[in-house]
Tab-separated table of C-alpha atoms in Angstrom:
chain	number	residue	atom	x	y	z
A	10	MET	CA	-0.572	32.209	-10.822
A	11	PRO	CA	-3.188	29.342	-10.385
A	12	VAL	CA	-3.859	27.228	-13.446
A	13	THR	CA	-7.588	27.013	-14.468
A	14	PRO	CA	-8.950	23.798	-15.680
A	15	ALA	CA	-9.722	25.309	-19.116
A	16	GLU	CA	-6.153	25.789	-19.441
A	17	LYS	CA	-5.221	22.170	-18.604
A	18	THR	CA	-7.874	20.580	-21.062
A	19	PRO	CA	-7.187	20.602	-24.969
A	20	LEU	CA	-9.637	22.041	-27.128
A	21	CYS	CA	-11.232	21.105	-30.674
A	22	ALA	CA	-9.099	22.647	-33.275
A	23	PHE	CA	-12.116	23.506	-35.237
A	24	ALA	CA	-12.897	27.202	-34.562
A	25	ARG	CA	-16.690	26.883	-34.476
A	26	CYS	CA	-16.293	23.880	-32.046
A	27	LYS	CA	-13.803	24.556	-29.427
A	28	ALA	CA	-15.092	21.497	-27.399
A	29	PRO	CA	-12.806	20.027	-24.628
A	30	LEU	CA	-11.131	16.884	-26.124
A	31	PRO	CA	-11.119	13.583	-24.245
A	32	PRO	CA	-7.679	12.339	-23.174
A	33	PRO	CA	-5.768	9.491	-24.964
A	34	GLY	CA	-6.933	5.749	-24.286
A	35	PRO	CA	-5.518	3.950	-21.394
A	36	ARG	CA	-2.618	2.891	-23.527
A	37	GLY	CA	-1.419	6.520	-24.434
A	38	GLY	CA	-0.751	7.667	-27.767
A	39	ARG	CA	-0.956	10.657	-29.632
A	40	PRO	CA	-3.460	13.190	-28.218
A	41	PHE	CA	-6.612	14.213	-30.109
A	42	GLU	CA	-6.707	17.406	-32.460
A	43	TYR	CA	-10.381	17.272	-33.214
A	44	CYS	CA	-13.688	15.878	-31.636
A	45	PRO	CA	-13.565	12.331	-32.402
A	46	ASP	CA	-17.215	11.632	-31.981
A	47	ARG	CA	-18.996	14.806	-32.760
A	48	ALA	CA	-20.902	15.113	-36.116
A	49	TRP	CA	-22.349	18.115	-37.472
A	50	PRO	CA	-25.418	18.380	-39.903
A	51	GLY	CA	-24.891	16.247	-42.849
A	52	GLY	CA	-22.838	13.649	-40.674
A	53	HIS	CA	-19.703	15.813	-41.037
A	54	THR	CA	-17.059	15.772	-38.447
A	55	CYS	CA	-15.074	18.431	-37.163
A	56	LYS	CA	-11.983	17.494	-39.029
A	57	GLN	CA	-13.910	17.700	-42.160
A	58	LEU	CA	-15.276	21.159	-41.560
A	59	ALA	CA	-11.963	22.418	-40.578
A	60	ALA	CA	-10.583	21.109	-43.717
A	61	ALA	CA	-13.379	22.620	-45.557
A	62	GLU	CA	-12.549	26.136	-43.857
A	63	ALA	CA	-8.952	25.665	-44.639
A	64	ALA	CA	-9.850	25.282	-48.502
A	65	LEU	CA	-12.161	28.235	-48.183
A	66	THR	CA	-9.395	30.286	-46.576
A	67	GLU	CA	-6.913	29.260	-49.386
A	68	ALA	CA	-9.478	30.117	-51.999
A	69	LEU	CA	-10.157	33.683	-50.331
A	70	GLU	CA	-6.571	33.942	-49.937
A	71	ALA	CA	-7.303	35.370	-46.377
A	72	PRO	CA	-8.376	33.944	-43.279
A	73	PRO	CA	-12.401	34.099	-42.943
A	74	SER	CA	-13.585	36.935	-40.817
A	75	PRO	CA	-16.332	36.526	-38.014
A	76	ASN	CA	-18.819	38.072	-40.532
A	77	LEU	CA	-18.297	35.081	-42.672
A	78	SER	CA	-19.640	32.832	-40.060
A	79	GLY	CA	-23.111	32.750	-41.652
A	80	SER	CA	-21.748	32.421	-45.202
A	81	THR	CA	-19.888	29.556	-43.635
A	82	SER	CA	-23.279	28.174	-42.608
A	83	VAL	CA	-24.525	28.894	-45.846
A	84	PHE	CA	-21.487	26.966	-47.427
A	85	VAL	CA	-21.920	24.067	-45.029
A	86	THR	CA	-25.383	23.674	-45.910
A	87	ALA	CA	-24.764	24.017	-49.689
A	88	ALA	CA	-21.941	21.645	-49.282
A	89	THR	CA	-24.239	19.452	-47.541
A	90	GLN	CA	-26.785	19.753	-50.303
A	91	VAL	CA	-23.980	19.029	-52.941
A	92	LEU	CA	-22.405	16.301	-50.921
A	93	HIS	CA	-25.394	13.931	-51.335
A	94	PRO	CA	-25.466	13.859	-55.031
A	95	LEU	CA	-21.863	13.597	-54.856
A	96	GLU	CA	-22.168	10.466	-52.606
A	97	GLU	CA	-24.579	9.063	-55.137
A	98	LEU	CA	-22.259	9.882	-57.953
A	99	GLY	CA	-19.646	7.938	-56.069
A	100	ALA	CA	-21.811	5.078	-55.229
A	101	ALA	CA	-22.437	4.925	-59.259
A	102	LEU	CA	-18.835	5.365	-59.954
A	103	ARG	CA	-17.950	2.557	-57.401
A	104	GLU	CA	-20.592	0.439	-59.100
A	105	LEU	CA	-19.243	1.289	-62.689
A	106	LYS	CA	-15.739	0.607	-61.158
A	107	GLY	CA	-16.950	-2.739	-59.863
A	108	ALA	CA	-18.715	-3.471	-63.318
A	109	THR	CA	-15.546	-2.301	-65.131
A	110	THR	CA	-13.297	-4.290	-63.119
A	111	THR	CA	-15.649	-7.476	-63.752
A	112	GLU	CA	-15.468	-6.572	-67.252
A	113	LEU	CA	-11.840	-6.004	-67.268
A	114	ARG	CA	-11.257	-9.154	-65.263
A	115	GLU	CA	-13.527	-11.048	-67.713
A	116	ALA	CA	-11.618	-9.317	-70.801
A	117	ALA	CA	-8.308	-10.467	-69.134
A	118	GLU	CA	-9.543	-14.012	-68.544
A	119	GLN	CA	-10.851	-13.966	-72.287
A	120	VAL	CA	-7.325	-12.439	-73.303
A	121	ASP	CA	-5.532	-15.268	-71.098
A	122	ARG	CA	-7.828	-17.663	-72.827
A	123	ALA	CA	-7.159	-16.326	-76.174
A	124	LYS	CA	-3.340	-16.460	-75.332
A	125	ALA	CA	-3.857	-19.979	-74.067
A	126	GLU	CA	-5.791	-21.024	-77.317
A	127	ALA	CA	-3.036	-19.075	-79.324
A	128	ALA	CA	-0.128	-21.043	-77.600
A	129	GLN	CA	-2.178	-24.243	-78.178
A	130	GLU	CA	-2.593	-23.234	-81.877
A	131	ARG	CA	1.096	-22.426	-82.063
A	132	GLN	CA	1.998	-25.799	-80.515
A	133	ALA	CA	-0.305	-27.585	-83.195
A	134	ARG	CA	1.148	-25.503	-85.765
A	135	GLU	CA	4.653	-26.370	-84.622
A	136	HIS	CA	3.592	-29.982	-84.110
A	137	ALA	CA	2.154	-29.791	-87.574
A	138	GLU	CA	5.491	-28.255	-89.042
A	139	ALA	CA	7.295	-31.011	-87.285
A	140	VAL	CA	4.877	-33.542	-88.943
A	141	ALA	CA	5.331	-32.051	-92.182
A	142	ALA	CA	9.159	-31.968	-91.815
A	143	ARG	CA	9.044	-35.593	-90.912
A	144	SER	CA	6.764	-36.208	-93.838
A	145	VAL	CA	9.192	-34.369	-95.956
A	146	GLU	CA	12.007	-36.496	-94.540
A	147	ALA	CA	9.896	-39.482	-94.935
A	148	VAL	CA	9.405	-38.507	-98.786
A	149	THR	CA	13.042	-37.753	-98.931
A	150	GLU	CA	13.845	-41.215	-97.615
A	151	ALA	CA	11.276	-42.996	-99.837
A	152	THR	CA	12.860	-40.991	-102.741
A	153	GLY	CA	16.312	-42.200	-101.698
A	154	ALA	CA	14.783	-45.709	-101.111
A	155	LYS	CA	13.277	-45.661	-104.716
A	156	ALA	CA	16.658	-44.320	-106.231
A	157	ALA	CA	18.331	-47.172	-104.180
A	158	ALA	CA	16.095	-49.693	-105.336
A	159	GLU	CA	16.448	-48.478	-108.879
A	160	ALA	CA	20.295	-48.467	-108.494
A	161	ALA	CA	20.110	-52.136	-107.023
A	162	ARG	CA	17.808	-52.904	-110.101
A	163	ASP	CA	20.056	-51.759	-112.428
A	164	GLU	CA	23.088	-53.285	-110.467
A	165	ALA	CA	20.968	-56.694	-110.531
A	166	LEU	CA	20.428	-56.152	-114.293
A	167	ALA	CA	24.116	-55.394	-114.658
A	168	ASP	CA	24.873	-58.709	-112.577
A	169	ALA	CA	22.543	-60.666	-114.647
A	170	ARG	CA	24.344	-59.502	-117.716
A	171	THR	CA	27.817	-60.273	-116.157
A	172	ALA	CA	26.517	-63.703	-115.089
A	173	ARG	CA	25.493	-64.359	-118.812
A	174	GLU	CA	28.593	-63.207	-120.013
A	175	GLU	CA	30.400	-65.076	-117.464
A	176	GLN	CA	28.191	-68.372	-118.320
A	177	ALA	CA	29.116	-67.721	-121.982
A	178	ALA	CA	32.995	-67.318	-121.061
A	179	ALA	CA	32.382	-70.645	-118.749
A	180	MET	CA	30.902	-72.299	-121.765
A	181	LYS	CA	33.908	-71.339	-124.055
A	182	ARG	CA	36.331	-72.287	-121.482
A	183	ARG	CA	34.781	-75.713	-120.921
A	184	GLU	CA	34.969	-76.255	-124.818
A	185	GLU	CA	38.576	-74.774	-124.653
A	186	ALA	CA	39.248	-77.375	-121.801
A	187	GLU	CA	37.708	-80.294	-123.856
A	188	THR	CA	39.846	-79.283	-126.608
A	189	VAL	CA	42.811	-79.129	-124.220
A	190	GLN	CA	41.948	-82.505	-122.763
A	191	ARG	CA	41.694	-84.220	-126.130
A	192	GLY	CA	45.042	-82.819	-127.045
A	193	ALA	CA	46.184	-83.980	-123.555
A	194	LEU	CA	45.077	-87.341	-124.339
A	195	LEU	CA	47.008	-87.358	-127.626
A	196	ASP	CA	49.937	-86.009	-125.858
A	197	LEU	CA	49.706	-88.612	-123.343
A	198	ALA	CA	49.732	-91.386	-125.889
A	199	ARG	CA	52.553	-89.829	-127.553
A	200	VAL	CA	54.478	-89.307	-124.085
A	201	THR	CA	53.662	-93.157	-123.373
A	202	ALA	CA	55.270	-94.209	-126.697
A	203	GLU	CA	58.124	-92.004	-126.000
A	204	ARG	CA	58.242	-93.431	-122.457
A	205	ASP	CA	58.328	-96.818	-123.628
A	206	ALA	CA	61.144	-96.028	-126.285
A	207	ALA	CA	63.019	-94.140	-123.399
A	208	ARG	CA	62.871	-97.150	-121.223
A	209	HIS	CA	64.116	-99.389	-123.824
A	210	GLN	CA	66.857	-96.933	-124.614
A	211	ALA	CA	67.462	-96.579	-120.855
A	212	GLU	CA	67.884	-100.333	-120.584
A	213	GLN	CA	70.317	-100.162	-123.356
A	214	SER	CA	72.026	-97.235	-121.865
A	215	THR	CA	72.208	-98.834	-118.459
A	216	ALA	CA	73.960	-101.871	-119.903
A	217	THR	CA	76.205	-99.827	-121.774
A	218	ALA	CA	76.846	-97.718	-118.741
A	219	ALA	CA	77.678	-100.806	-116.513
A	220	ALA	CA	80.332	-101.783	-119.147
A	221	THR	CA	81.763	-98.172	-119.052
A	222	VAL	CA	81.486	-98.233	-115.107
A	223	ALA	CA	83.593	-101.543	-115.113
A	224	ALA	CA	86.154	-100.070	-117.533
A	225	ILE	CA	86.177	-96.704	-115.695
A	226	THR	CA	86.687	-98.782	-112.261
A	227	ALA	CA	89.525	-100.856	-113.619
A	228	SER	CA	91.098	-97.651	-115.036
A	229	ALA	CA	90.508	-96.055	-111.591
A	230	ASP	CA	92.090	-98.739	-109.663
A	231	GLN	CA	95.124	-98.415	-112.024
A	232	ARG	CA	95.082	-94.656	-111.572
A	233	VAL	CA	94.925	-95.013	-107.621
A	234	GLN	CA	97.782	-97.454	-107.672
A	235	ALA	CA	99.876	-95.008	-109.833
A	236	ALA	CA	98.600	-92.153	-107.334
A	237	THR	CA	99.510	-94.332	-104.320
A	238	GLU	CA	103.133	-94.720	-105.912
A	239	ALA	CA	103.085	-91.325	-106.827
A	240	GLN	CA	102.157	-90.303	-103.243
A	241	VAL	CA	104.976	-92.420	-101.815
A	242	THR	CA	107.424	-90.520	-104.361
A	243	ALA	CA	105.866	-87.125	-103.430
A	244	ARG	CA	106.359	-87.967	-99.718
A	245	GLU	CA	109.911	-88.532	-100.538
A	246	GLN	CA	110.252	-85.490	-102.536
A	247	ALA	CA	108.514	-83.513	-99.861
A	248	ALA	CA	110.884	-84.757	-97.197
A	249	GLU	CA	113.834	-83.572	-99.209
A	250	LEU	CA	112.085	-80.459	-100.111
A	251	ARG	CA	111.494	-79.742	-96.229
A	252	ALA	CA	115.334	-80.619	-95.510
A	253	GLU	CA	115.981	-78.073	-98.353
A	254	LEU	CA	113.695	-75.583	-96.836
A	255	THR	CA	115.166	-75.909	-93.551
A	256	SER	CA	118.645	-75.222	-95.057
A	257	LEU	CA	117.155	-72.298	-97.050
A	258	ARG	CA	115.587	-70.863	-93.812
A	259	ASN	CA	119.029	-71.177	-91.909
A	260	GLN	CA	120.597	-69.507	-94.818
A	261	LEU	CA	117.842	-66.629	-94.839
A	262	SER	CA	118.419	-66.152	-90.942
A	263	GLU	CA	122.135	-65.674	-91.411
A	264	ARG	CA	121.762	-63.381	-94.330
A	265	THR	CA	118.959	-61.544	-92.515
A	266	THR	CA	121.461	-61.052	-89.474
A	267	ARG	CA	123.991	-59.941	-91.957
A	268	LEU	CA	121.629	-57.448	-93.640
A	269	VAL	CA	120.593	-56.027	-90.075
A	270	ALA	CA	124.402	-55.540	-89.430
A	271	ALA	CA	124.764	-54.019	-92.852
A	272	GLU	CA	121.861	-51.702	-92.162
A	273	ALA	CA	123.271	-50.780	-88.818
A	274	THR	CA	126.481	-49.971	-90.349
A	275	ALA	CA	124.846	-48.091	-93.226
A	276	GLU	CA	122.941	-46.068	-90.875
A	277	ARG	CA	126.093	-45.316	-88.746
A	278	LEU	CA	127.760	-44.312	-91.981
A	279	ARG	CA	124.976	-42.187	-93.173
A	280	ALA	CA	124.911	-40.521	-89.810
A	281	GLU	CA	128.610	-39.815	-90.086
A	282	THR	CA	128.243	-38.850	-93.792
A	283	GLU	CA	125.525	-36.485	-92.600
A	284	GLN	CA	127.820	-34.951	-89.685
A	285	ARG	CA	130.885	-34.613	-92.253
A	286	VAL	CA	128.639	-32.985	-94.961
A	287	GLU	CA	127.164	-30.538	-92.288
A	288	ARG	CA	130.891	-29.894	-91.225
A	289	ILE	CA	132.032	-29.492	-94.607
A	290	THR	CA	128.985	-27.348	-95.586
A	291	ALA	CA	129.727	-25.061	-92.606
A	292	GLU	CA	133.388	-24.670	-93.269
A	293	ALA	CA	132.518	-23.938	-96.913
A	294	GLU	CA	129.900	-21.318	-95.911
A	295	ALA	CA	132.598	-19.760	-93.627
A	296	LYS	CA	135.056	-19.900	-96.367
A	297	LEU	CA	132.420	-18.754	-98.782
A	298	ASP	CA	131.908	-15.792	-96.402
A	299	GLN	CA	135.586	-15.033	-96.049
A	300	ALA	CA	135.933	-15.053	-99.625
A	301	ARG	CA	132.976	-12.693	-100.062
A	302	ALA	CA	134.473	-10.267	-97.588
A	303	GLU	CA	137.747	-10.584	-99.221
A	304	GLN	CA	136.020	-9.876	-102.386
A	305	ASP	CA	134.152	-6.832	-101.225
A	306	ARG	CA	137.697	-5.671	-99.591
A	307	ARG	CA	139.428	-6.130	-102.926
A	308	ALA	CA	136.567	-4.523	-104.718
A	309	ALA	CA	136.719	-1.550	-102.356
A	310	GLU	CA	140.406	-1.359	-102.877
A	311	LEU	CA	140.028	-1.713	-106.663
A	312	GLY	CA	137.520	1.157	-106.344
A	313	ALA	CA	140.173	3.187	-104.469
A	314	GLN	CA	142.622	2.332	-107.069
A	315	THR	CA	140.372	3.071	-110.106
A	316	GLU	CA	139.575	6.473	-108.313
A	317	ARG	CA	143.526	6.834	-108.079
A	318	ALA	CA	143.974	5.700	-111.856
A	319	ASP	CA	141.234	8.167	-112.786
A	320	SER	CA	142.900	10.911	-110.810
A	321	LEU	CA	146.237	10.191	-112.254
A	322	GLN	CA	144.705	9.973	-115.728
A	323	ARG	CA	143.154	13.317	-115.174
A	324	ALA	CA	146.447	14.640	-113.985
A	325	HIS	CA	148.273	13.202	-116.947
A	326	ASP	CA	145.841	14.710	-119.186
A	327	HIS	CA	146.313	18.281	-117.419
A	328	TYR	CA	149.764	18.061	-117.713
A	329	ARG	CA	149.700	16.838	-121.269
A	330	ARG	CA	147.622	19.861	-122.122
A	331	VAL	CA	150.069	22.068	-120.054
A	332	VAL	CA	152.988	20.616	-122.216
A	333	ASP	CA	151.214	21.175	-125.205
A	334	ARG	CA	150.573	24.648	-124.467
A	335	VAL	CA	153.968	25.379	-123.512
A	336	ALA	CA	155.172	23.553	-126.816
A	337	VAL	CA	152.625	25.878	-128.722
A	338	LEU	CA	153.970	28.969	-126.726
A	339	ALA	CA	157.639	27.875	-127.217
A	340	GLY	CA	157.028	27.326	-130.963
A	341	ALA	CA	155.293	30.698	-131.348
A	342	HIS	CA	158.089	32.532	-129.471
A	343	SER	CA	161.072	30.512	-130.469
A	344	ALA	CA	162.447	33.195	-133.039
A	345	SER	CA	162.132	35.935	-130.402
A	346	ASP	CA	165.316	36.520	-128.048
A	347	GLU	CA	163.782	39.234	-126.096
A	348	PRO	CA	164.009	38.754	-122.512
A	349	GLU	CA	160.398	40.092	-122.024
A	350	VAL	CA	158.943	37.521	-124.085
A	351	THR	CA	160.915	34.890	-122.691
A	352	ARG	CA	159.735	35.944	-119.172
A	353	GLN	CA	156.136	35.995	-120.167
A	354	THR	CA	156.296	32.599	-121.552
A	355	LEU	CA	157.844	31.331	-118.262
A	356	GLU	CA	155.152	33.064	-116.351
A	357	ALA	CA	152.519	31.406	-118.445
A	358	VAL	CA	154.158	27.960	-117.927
A	359	ALA	CA	154.157	28.494	-114.087
A	360	ALA	CA	150.656	29.663	-114.116
A	361	LEU	CA	149.668	26.563	-116.154
A	362	THR	CA	151.708	24.541	-113.617
A	363	ARG	CA	149.948	25.925	-110.570
A	364	GLU	CA	146.447	25.054	-112.089
A	365	ARG	CA	144.935	21.835	-110.370
A	366	PRO	CA	143.661	19.385	-112.722
A	367	ASP	CA	139.817	18.576	-112.948
A	368	HIS	CA	138.722	15.720	-110.737
């Protein structure tokens, strides 16, 4: 089926236009949907009228019918009439917006200037506070300096009082020193007199000492002579004592040798004695053990003999009782000559004889 030129060329989307649309530019791009250059009465474009028609359709909740084309024209005319005041209102609003923007800008600038002034005032206040703080510190320092000056003044007054007191004490010490000096001069005179007397006495003592030294020297010479003689005698006595000491040492050596031999002999005798004592002790213990064993054996034999003696004693007592009973029976029946009585008596004696003694 052949294709017509109308099917190849796109048309304007506005229902009242449907004019062919120009192709895209030489660079290509998106194809046109509405007429780009057509203007309707009132300077409206196809796109604006299509948007108004869409708004009308939305308001009527149904697409406009062909019978509403006149109404659409009327609507377009009314819209054109209303659009001019709206454009004027828009221009007035734009002017108002510009004026408002200018006023807001000026107000913002005023706010910025106020903020800057407030910052400057804040800085000035902080500077003033810092100056006031420094002033307070200066006042405090001045007060401290004043207090220090007053303390220094009090200290100076105290030093002055101390100096006056020290001056008075110095005057007193000078007077005391003068008194001491006068006493020292008197003491010096007295000491000088005593020195002269001591010198005279020393001279006399020197003469006396010289005589005494001469006498002592003579006596010492005599004593040295006597000591020399005594030394010679002592040397002779020492030689004799050394000879005697040598003899005593020899005797001591001999006695030491004898003592060592005696100690060895005593040690040998002690060892032999210990061995003999041990042997005798062992023999005595063996004999003691034998004696204990013999004593135990004899004690056992004695016990057995004691038991036999007890048994014999019991038998003796038993037979004595038998004899006593026989004697009693014999005395009871001695007057009877009957054979039966005699027989009974003998049977009783035999019965007593057969009885075993109590153990």
